[in-house]
PDB file of C-alpha atoms in Angstrom:
ATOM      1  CA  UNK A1377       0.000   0.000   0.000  1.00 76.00           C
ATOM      2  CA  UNK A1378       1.370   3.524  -0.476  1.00 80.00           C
ATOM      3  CA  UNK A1379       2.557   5.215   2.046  1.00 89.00           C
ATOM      4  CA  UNK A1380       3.866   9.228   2.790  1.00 94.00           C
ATOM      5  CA  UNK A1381       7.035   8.863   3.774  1.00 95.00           C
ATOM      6  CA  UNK A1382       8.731  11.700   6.213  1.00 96.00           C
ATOM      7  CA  UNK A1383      12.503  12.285   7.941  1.00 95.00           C
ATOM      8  CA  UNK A1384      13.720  12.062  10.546  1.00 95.00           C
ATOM      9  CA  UNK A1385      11.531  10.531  12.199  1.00 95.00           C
ATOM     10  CA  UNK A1386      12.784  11.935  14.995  1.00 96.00           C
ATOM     11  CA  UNK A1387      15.230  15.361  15.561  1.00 97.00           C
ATOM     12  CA  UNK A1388      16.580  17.047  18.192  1.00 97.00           C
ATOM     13  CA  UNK A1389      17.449  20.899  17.266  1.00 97.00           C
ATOM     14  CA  UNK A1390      18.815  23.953  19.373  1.00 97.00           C
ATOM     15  CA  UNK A1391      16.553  26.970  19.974  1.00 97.00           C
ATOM     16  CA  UNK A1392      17.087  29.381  17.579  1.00 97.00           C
ATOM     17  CA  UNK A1393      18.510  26.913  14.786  1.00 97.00           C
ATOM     18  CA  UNK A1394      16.880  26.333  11.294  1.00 97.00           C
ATOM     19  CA  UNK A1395      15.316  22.948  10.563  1.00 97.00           C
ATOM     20  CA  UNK A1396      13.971  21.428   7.846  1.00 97.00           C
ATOM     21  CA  UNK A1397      11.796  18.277   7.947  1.00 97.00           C
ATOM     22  CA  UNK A1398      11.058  16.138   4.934  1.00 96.00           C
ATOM     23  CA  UNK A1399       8.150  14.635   3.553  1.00 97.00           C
ATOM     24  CA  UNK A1400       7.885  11.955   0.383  1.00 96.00           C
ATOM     25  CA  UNK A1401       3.725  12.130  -0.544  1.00 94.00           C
ATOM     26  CA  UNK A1402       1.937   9.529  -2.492  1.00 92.00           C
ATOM     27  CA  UNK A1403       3.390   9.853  -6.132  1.00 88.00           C
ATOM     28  CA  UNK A1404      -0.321  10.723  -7.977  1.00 87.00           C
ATOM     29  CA  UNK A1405      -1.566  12.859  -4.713  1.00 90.00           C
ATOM     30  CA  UNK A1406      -2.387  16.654  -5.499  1.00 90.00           C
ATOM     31  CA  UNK A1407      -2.792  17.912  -2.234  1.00 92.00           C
ATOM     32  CA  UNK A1408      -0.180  18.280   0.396  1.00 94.00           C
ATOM     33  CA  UNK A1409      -0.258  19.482   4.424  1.00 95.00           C
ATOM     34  CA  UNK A1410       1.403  19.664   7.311  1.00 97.00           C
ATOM     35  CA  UNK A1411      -0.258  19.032  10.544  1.00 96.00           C
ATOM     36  CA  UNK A1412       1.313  19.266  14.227  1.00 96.00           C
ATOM     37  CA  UNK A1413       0.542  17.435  17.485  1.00 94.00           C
ATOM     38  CA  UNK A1414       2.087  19.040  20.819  1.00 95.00           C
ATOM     39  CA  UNK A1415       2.782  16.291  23.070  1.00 91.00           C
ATOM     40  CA  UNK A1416      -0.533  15.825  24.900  1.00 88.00           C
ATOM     41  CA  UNK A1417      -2.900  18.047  22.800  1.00 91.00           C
ATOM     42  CA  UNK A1418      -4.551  18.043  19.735  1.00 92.00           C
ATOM     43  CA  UNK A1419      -3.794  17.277  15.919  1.00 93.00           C
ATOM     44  CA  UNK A1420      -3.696  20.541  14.670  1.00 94.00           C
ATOM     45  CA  UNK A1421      -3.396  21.809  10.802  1.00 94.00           C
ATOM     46  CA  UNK A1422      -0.660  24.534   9.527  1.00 96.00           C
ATOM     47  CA  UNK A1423      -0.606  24.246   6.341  1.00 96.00           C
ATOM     48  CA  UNK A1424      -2.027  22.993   2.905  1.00 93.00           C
ATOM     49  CA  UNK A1425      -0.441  22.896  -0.635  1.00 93.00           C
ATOM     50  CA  UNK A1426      -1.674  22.442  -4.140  1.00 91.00           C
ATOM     51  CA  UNK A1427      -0.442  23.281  -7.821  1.00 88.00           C
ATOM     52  CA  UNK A1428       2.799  24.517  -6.098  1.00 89.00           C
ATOM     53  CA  UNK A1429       1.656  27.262  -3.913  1.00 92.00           C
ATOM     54  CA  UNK A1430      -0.023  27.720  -0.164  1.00 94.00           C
ATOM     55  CA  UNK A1431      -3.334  27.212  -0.992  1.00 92.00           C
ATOM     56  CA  UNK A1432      -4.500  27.424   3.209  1.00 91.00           C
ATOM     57  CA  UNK A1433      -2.546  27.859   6.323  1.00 93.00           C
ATOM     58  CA  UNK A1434      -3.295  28.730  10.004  1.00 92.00           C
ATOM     59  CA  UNK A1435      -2.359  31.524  12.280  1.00 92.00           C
ATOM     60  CA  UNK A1436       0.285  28.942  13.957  1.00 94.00           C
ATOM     61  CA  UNK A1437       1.907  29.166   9.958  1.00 96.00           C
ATOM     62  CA  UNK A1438       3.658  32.637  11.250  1.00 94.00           C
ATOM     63  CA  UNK A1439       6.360  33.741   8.799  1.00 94.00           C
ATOM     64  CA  UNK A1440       9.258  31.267  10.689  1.00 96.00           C
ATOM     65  CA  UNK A1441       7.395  28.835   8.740  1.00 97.00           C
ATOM     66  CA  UNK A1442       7.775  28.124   5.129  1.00 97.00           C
ATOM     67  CA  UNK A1443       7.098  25.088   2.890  1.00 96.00           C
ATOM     68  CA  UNK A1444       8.270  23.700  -0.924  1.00 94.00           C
ATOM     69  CA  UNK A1445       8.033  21.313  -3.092  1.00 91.00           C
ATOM     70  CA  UNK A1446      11.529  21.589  -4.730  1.00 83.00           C
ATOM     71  CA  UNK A1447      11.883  18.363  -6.980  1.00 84.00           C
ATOM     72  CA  UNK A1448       7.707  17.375  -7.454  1.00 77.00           C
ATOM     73  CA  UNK A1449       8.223  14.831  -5.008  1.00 85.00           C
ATOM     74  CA  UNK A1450       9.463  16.357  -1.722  1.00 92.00           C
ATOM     75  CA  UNK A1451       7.678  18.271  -0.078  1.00 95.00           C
ATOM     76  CA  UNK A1452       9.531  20.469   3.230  1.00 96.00           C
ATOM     77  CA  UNK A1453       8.449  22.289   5.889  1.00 97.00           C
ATOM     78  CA  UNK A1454      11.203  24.929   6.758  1.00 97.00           C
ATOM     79  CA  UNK A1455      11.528  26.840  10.414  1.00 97.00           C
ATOM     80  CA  UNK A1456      13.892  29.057  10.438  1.00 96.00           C
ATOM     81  CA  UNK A1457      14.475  29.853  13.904  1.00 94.00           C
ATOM     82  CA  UNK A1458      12.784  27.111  16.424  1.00 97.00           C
ATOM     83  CA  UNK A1459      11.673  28.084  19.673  1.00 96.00           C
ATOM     84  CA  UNK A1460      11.024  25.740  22.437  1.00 97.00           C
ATOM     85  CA  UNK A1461       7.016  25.422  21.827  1.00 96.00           C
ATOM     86  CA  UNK A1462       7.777  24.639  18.501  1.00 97.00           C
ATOM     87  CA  UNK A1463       8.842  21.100  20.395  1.00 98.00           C
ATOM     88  CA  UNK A1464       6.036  18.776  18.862  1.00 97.00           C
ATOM     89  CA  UNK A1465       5.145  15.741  16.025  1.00 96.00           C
ATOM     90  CA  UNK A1466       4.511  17.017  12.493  1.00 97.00           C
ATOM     91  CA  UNK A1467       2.788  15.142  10.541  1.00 96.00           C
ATOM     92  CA  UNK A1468       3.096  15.151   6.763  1.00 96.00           C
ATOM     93  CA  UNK A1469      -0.496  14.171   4.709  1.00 94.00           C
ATOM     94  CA  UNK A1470      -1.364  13.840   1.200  1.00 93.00           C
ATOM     95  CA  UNK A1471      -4.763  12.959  -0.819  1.00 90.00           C
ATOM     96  CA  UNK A1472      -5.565  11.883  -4.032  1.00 87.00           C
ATOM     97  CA  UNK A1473      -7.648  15.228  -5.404  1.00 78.00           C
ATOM     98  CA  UNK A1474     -11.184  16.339  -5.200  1.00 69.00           C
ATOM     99  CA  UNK A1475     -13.496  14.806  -3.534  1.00 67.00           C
ATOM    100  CA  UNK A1476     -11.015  11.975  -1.503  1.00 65.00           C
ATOM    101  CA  UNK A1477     -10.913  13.441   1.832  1.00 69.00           C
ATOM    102  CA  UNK A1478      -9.611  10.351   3.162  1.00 76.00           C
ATOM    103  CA  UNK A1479      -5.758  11.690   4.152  1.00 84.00           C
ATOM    104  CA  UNK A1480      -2.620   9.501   4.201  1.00 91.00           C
ATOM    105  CA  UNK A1481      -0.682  10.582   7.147  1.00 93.00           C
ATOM    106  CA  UNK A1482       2.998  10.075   7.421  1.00 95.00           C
ATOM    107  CA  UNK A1483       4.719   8.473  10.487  1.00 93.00           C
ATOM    108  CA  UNK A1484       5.840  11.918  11.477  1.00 95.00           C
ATOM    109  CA  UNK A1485       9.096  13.654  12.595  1.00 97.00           C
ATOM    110  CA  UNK A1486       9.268  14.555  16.511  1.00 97.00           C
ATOM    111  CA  UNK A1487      10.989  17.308  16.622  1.00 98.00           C
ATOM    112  CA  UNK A1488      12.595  18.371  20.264  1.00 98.00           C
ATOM    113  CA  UNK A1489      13.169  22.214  20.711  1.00 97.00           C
ATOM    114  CA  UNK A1490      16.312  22.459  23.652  1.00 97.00           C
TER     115      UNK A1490
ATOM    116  CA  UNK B 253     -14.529  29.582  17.246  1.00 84.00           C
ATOM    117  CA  UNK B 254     -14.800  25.888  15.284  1.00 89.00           C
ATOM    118  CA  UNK B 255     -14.926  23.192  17.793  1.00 93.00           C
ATOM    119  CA  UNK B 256     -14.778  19.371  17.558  1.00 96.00           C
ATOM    120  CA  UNK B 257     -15.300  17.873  20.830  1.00 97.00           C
ATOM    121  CA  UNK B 258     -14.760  13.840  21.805  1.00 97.00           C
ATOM    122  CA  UNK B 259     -15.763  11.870  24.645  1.00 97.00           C
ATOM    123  CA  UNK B 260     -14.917  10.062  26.879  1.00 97.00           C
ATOM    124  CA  UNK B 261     -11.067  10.851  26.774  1.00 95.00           C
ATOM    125  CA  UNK B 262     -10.454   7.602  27.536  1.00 97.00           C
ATOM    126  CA  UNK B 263     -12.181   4.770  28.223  1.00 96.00           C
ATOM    127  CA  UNK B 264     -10.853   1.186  29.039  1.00 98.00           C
ATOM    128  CA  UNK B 265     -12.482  -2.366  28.604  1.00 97.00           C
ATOM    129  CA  UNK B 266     -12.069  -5.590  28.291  1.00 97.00           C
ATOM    130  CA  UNK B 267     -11.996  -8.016  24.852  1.00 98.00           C
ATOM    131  CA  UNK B 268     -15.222  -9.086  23.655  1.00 97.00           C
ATOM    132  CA  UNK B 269     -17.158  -5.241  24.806  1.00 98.00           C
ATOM    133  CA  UNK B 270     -18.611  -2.927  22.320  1.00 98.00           C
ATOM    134  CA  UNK B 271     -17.757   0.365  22.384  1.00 98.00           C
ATOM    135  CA  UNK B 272     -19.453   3.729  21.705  1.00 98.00           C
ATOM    136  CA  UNK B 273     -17.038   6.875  20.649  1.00 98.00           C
ATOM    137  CA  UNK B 274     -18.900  10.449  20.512  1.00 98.00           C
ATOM    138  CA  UNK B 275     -18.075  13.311  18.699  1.00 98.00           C
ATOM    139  CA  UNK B 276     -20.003  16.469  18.579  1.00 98.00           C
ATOM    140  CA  UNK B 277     -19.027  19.518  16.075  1.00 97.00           C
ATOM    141  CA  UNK B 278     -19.631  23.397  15.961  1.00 95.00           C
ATOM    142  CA  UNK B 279     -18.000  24.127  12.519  1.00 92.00           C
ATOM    143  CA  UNK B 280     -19.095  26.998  10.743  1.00 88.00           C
ATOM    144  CA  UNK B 281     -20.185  25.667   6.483  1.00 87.00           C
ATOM    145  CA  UNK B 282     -19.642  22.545   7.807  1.00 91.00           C
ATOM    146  CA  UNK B 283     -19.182  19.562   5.065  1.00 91.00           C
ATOM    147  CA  UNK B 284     -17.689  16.333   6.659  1.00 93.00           C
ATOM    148  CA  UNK B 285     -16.287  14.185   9.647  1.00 95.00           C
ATOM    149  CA  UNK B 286     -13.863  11.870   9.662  1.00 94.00           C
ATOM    150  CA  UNK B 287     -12.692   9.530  11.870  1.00 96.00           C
ATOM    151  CA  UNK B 288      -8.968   8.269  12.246  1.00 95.00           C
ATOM    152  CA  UNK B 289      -7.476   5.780  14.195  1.00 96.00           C
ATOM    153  CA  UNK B 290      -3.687   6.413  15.935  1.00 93.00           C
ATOM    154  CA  UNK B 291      -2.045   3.784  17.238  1.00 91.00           C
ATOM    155  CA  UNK B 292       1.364   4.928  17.525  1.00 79.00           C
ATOM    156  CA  UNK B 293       2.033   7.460  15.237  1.00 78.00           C
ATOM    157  CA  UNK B 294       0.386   7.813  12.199  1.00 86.00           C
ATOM    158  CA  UNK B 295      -3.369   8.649  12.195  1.00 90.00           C
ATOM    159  CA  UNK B 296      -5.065   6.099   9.309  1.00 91.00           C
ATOM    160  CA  UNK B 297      -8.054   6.910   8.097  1.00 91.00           C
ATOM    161  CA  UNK B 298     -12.055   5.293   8.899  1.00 95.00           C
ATOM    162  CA  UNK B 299     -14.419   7.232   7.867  1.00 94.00           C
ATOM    163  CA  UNK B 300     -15.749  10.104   5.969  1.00 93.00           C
ATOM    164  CA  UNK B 301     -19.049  11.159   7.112  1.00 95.00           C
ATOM    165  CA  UNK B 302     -20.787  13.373   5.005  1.00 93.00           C
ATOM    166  CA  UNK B 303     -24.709  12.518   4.888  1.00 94.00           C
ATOM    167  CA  UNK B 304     -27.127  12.536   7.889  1.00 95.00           C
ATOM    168  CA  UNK B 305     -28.031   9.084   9.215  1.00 94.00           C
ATOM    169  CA  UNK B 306     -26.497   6.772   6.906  1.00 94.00           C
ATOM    170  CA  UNK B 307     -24.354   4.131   8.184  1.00 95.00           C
ATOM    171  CA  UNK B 308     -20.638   3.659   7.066  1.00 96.00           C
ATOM    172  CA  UNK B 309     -19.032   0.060   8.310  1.00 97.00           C
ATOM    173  CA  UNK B 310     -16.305  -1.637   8.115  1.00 96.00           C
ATOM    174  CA  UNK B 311     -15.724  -5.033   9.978  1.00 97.00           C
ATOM    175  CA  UNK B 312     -16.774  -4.807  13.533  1.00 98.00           C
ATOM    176  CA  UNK B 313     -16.395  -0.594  13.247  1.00 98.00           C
ATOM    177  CA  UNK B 314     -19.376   1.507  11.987  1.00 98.00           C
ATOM    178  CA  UNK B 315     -20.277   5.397  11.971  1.00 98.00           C
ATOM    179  CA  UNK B 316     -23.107   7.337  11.981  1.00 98.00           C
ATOM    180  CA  UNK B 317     -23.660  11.269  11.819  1.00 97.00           C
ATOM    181  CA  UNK B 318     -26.337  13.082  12.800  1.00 97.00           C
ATOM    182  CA  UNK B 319     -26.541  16.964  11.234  1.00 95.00           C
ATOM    183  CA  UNK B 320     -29.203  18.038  12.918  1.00 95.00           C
ATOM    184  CA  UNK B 321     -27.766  17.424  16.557  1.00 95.00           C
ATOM    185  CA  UNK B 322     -24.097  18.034  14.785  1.00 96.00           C
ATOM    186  CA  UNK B 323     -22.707  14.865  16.308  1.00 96.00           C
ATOM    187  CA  UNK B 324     -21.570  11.358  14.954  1.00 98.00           C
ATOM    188  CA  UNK B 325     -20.727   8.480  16.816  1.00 98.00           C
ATOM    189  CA  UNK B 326     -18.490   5.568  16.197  1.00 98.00           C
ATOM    190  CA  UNK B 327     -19.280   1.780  17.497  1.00 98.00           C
ATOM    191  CA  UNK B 328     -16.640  -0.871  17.645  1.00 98.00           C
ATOM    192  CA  UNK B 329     -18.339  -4.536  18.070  1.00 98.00           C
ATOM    193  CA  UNK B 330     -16.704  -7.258  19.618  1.00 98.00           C
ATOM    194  CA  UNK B 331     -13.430  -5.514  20.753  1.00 98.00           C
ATOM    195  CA  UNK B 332      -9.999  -6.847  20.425  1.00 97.00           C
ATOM    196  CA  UNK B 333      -6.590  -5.721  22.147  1.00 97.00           C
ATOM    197  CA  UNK B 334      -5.512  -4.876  18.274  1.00 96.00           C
ATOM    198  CA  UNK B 335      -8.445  -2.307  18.536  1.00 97.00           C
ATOM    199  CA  UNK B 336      -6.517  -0.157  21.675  1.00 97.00           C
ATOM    200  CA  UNK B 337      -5.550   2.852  20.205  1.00 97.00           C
ATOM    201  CA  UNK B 338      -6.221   7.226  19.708  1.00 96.00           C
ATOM    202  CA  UNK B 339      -9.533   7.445  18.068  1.00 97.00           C
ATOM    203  CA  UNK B 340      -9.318  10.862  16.669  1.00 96.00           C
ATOM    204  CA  UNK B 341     -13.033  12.824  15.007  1.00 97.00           C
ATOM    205  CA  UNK B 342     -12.266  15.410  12.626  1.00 95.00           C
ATOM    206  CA  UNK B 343     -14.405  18.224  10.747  1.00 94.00           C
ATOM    207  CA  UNK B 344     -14.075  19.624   7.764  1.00 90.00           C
ATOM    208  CA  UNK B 345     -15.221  22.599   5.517  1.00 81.00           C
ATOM    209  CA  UNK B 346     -17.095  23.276   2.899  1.00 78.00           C
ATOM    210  CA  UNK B 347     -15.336  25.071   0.365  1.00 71.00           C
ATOM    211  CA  UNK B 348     -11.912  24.538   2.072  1.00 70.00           C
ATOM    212  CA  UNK B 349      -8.737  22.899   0.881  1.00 75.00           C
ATOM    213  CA  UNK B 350      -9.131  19.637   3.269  1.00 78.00           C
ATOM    214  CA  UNK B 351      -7.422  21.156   6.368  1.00 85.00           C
ATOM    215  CA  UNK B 352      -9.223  19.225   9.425  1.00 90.00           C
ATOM    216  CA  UNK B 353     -10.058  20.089  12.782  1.00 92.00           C
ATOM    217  CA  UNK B 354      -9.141  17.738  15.426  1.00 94.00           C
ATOM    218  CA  UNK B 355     -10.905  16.697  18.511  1.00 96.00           C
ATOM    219  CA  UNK B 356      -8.691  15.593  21.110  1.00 94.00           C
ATOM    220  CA  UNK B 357      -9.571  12.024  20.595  1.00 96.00           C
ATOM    221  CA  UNK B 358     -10.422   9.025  22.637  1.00 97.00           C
ATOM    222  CA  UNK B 359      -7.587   6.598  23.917  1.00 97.00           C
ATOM    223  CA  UNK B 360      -9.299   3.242  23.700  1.00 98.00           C
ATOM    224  CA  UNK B 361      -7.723   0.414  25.902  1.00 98.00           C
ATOM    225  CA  UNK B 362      -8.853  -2.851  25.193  1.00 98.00           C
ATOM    226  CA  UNK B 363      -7.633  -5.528  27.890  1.00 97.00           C
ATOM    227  CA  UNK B 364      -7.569  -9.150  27.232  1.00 95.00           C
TER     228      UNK B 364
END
C-alpha cells in the first residue's frame, strides 16, 4: 500500500537553529499538508499545498514557517528559527484530489526544541 | 470559534465489549467528519461522514452522523486488544482545501 514517507523521524534541534523536515507524498496525490501534534494536545493543521503554492494555512503558519516542493516529489516544511514550543510531532499528509478526503498521514518527525 | 469535541477521553475495557465513541461539532459551512485511528504514530483513516443518518461500516467498526444534533458516533463490536488505540473525530469545511479540525480524541484500551 502507499505510504507518505517523512525524515527524521525523529530530531533534536537547538533553539534558535533552522530545521527542515522532509516529507515523500503519495506519487499521484495533489494535495499536500502539514499538521502538528504538541505532546498531549490536539492534531492541529498549519498548512495545505496544491499546484505549487499555499493554498490554506493557520495563524500557527507565522512567517518562521515556510514550505516547498523543490523536486515534485518532496515536499519540506522549513523553520527558520525554532523556539522551544515549537517542540512537537509534524505530521506530513497527502490525498488523491477532489473529492477523496480520506488523508494519508505520514509516520511523522518529533521534533525536540532544547 | 470551530470546535470538535470527543468523549470520553479515555475509556478502558475488556476483549469481547462494544464500544461507543462520541463526537459532537460546531464548525461553521460545515461539510464532513472523519474519523482516524492512531495507534502509535500515524493517524489512518475510517471514515468520511458526510450525509445525515447513513451508516458507514467496516468489519466490527461503523459510523453514523447526525446533522441536525451536529454529532456522529463511532461503534466498535466485539473488541480486540488490536483495537486499543487514539480514536481521533475530525471536521471539515465546505469550500476549504481539506485542512481538518481535530478533537482531542479518545484513547481506547482494550484488555484481554
Amino acid at each position: 500500500e502507499p505510504e507518505v514517507t517523512q525524515t527524521p523521524s525523529h530530531q533534536v534541534t537547538q533553539m534558535g537553529q533552522e530545521v527542515i523536515l522532509r516529507c515523500v507524498p503519495i506519487s499521484n496525490h495533489l494535495y499536500f499538508y502539514w499538521y502538528r501534534q504538541i505532546l498531549g494536545q490536539k492534531v492541529e493543521f498549519l498548512v495545505s499545498f496544491y499546484n505549487n503554492e499555499i493554498s490554506e494555512k493557520s495563524e500557527i503558519f507565522d512567517d518562521q514557517f515556510s514550505v516547498e516542493r523543490p523536486d515534485g516529489s518532496n515536499f519540506t516544511l522549513k523553520i527558520r528559527s525554532t523556539k522551544l514550543e515549537d517542540s512537537a510531532m509534524y505530521f506530513c499528509a497527502s490525498r488523491e484530489g477532489r473529492g477523496h478526503y480520506g488523508y494519508t498521514f505520514g509516520s511523522g518527525t518529533r521534533l525536540t526544541v532544547v | 470559534e470551530d470546535k470538535v469535541v470527543q468523549s470520553p477521553l479515555s475509556l478502558v475495557v475488556h476483549e469481547g465489549d462494544t464500544v461507543t465513541l462520541n463526537c459532537s461539532y460546531e464548525v461553521t459551512n460545515f461539510r464532513s467528519l472523519l474519523w482516524y485511528k492512531q495507534e502509535k504514530k500515524a493517524p489512518t483513516f475510517l471514515f468520511m461522514l458526510t450525509s445525515s443518518g447513513i451508516e458507514k461500516k467496516s468489519g466490527r467498526l461503523s459510523s453514523i452522523l447526525d446533522k441536525k444534533e451536529l454529532f456522529s458516533i463511532l461503534n466498535i463490536t466485539a473488541t480486540q486488544t488490536g483495537d486499543s488505540a487514539v480514536y481521533l473525530c475530525a471536521a471539515l469545511h465546505r469550500g476549504s482545501q481539506g485542512n481538518l479540525i481535530f478533537g482531542k480524541g479518545t484513547k481506547l484500551s482494550v484488555k484481554p
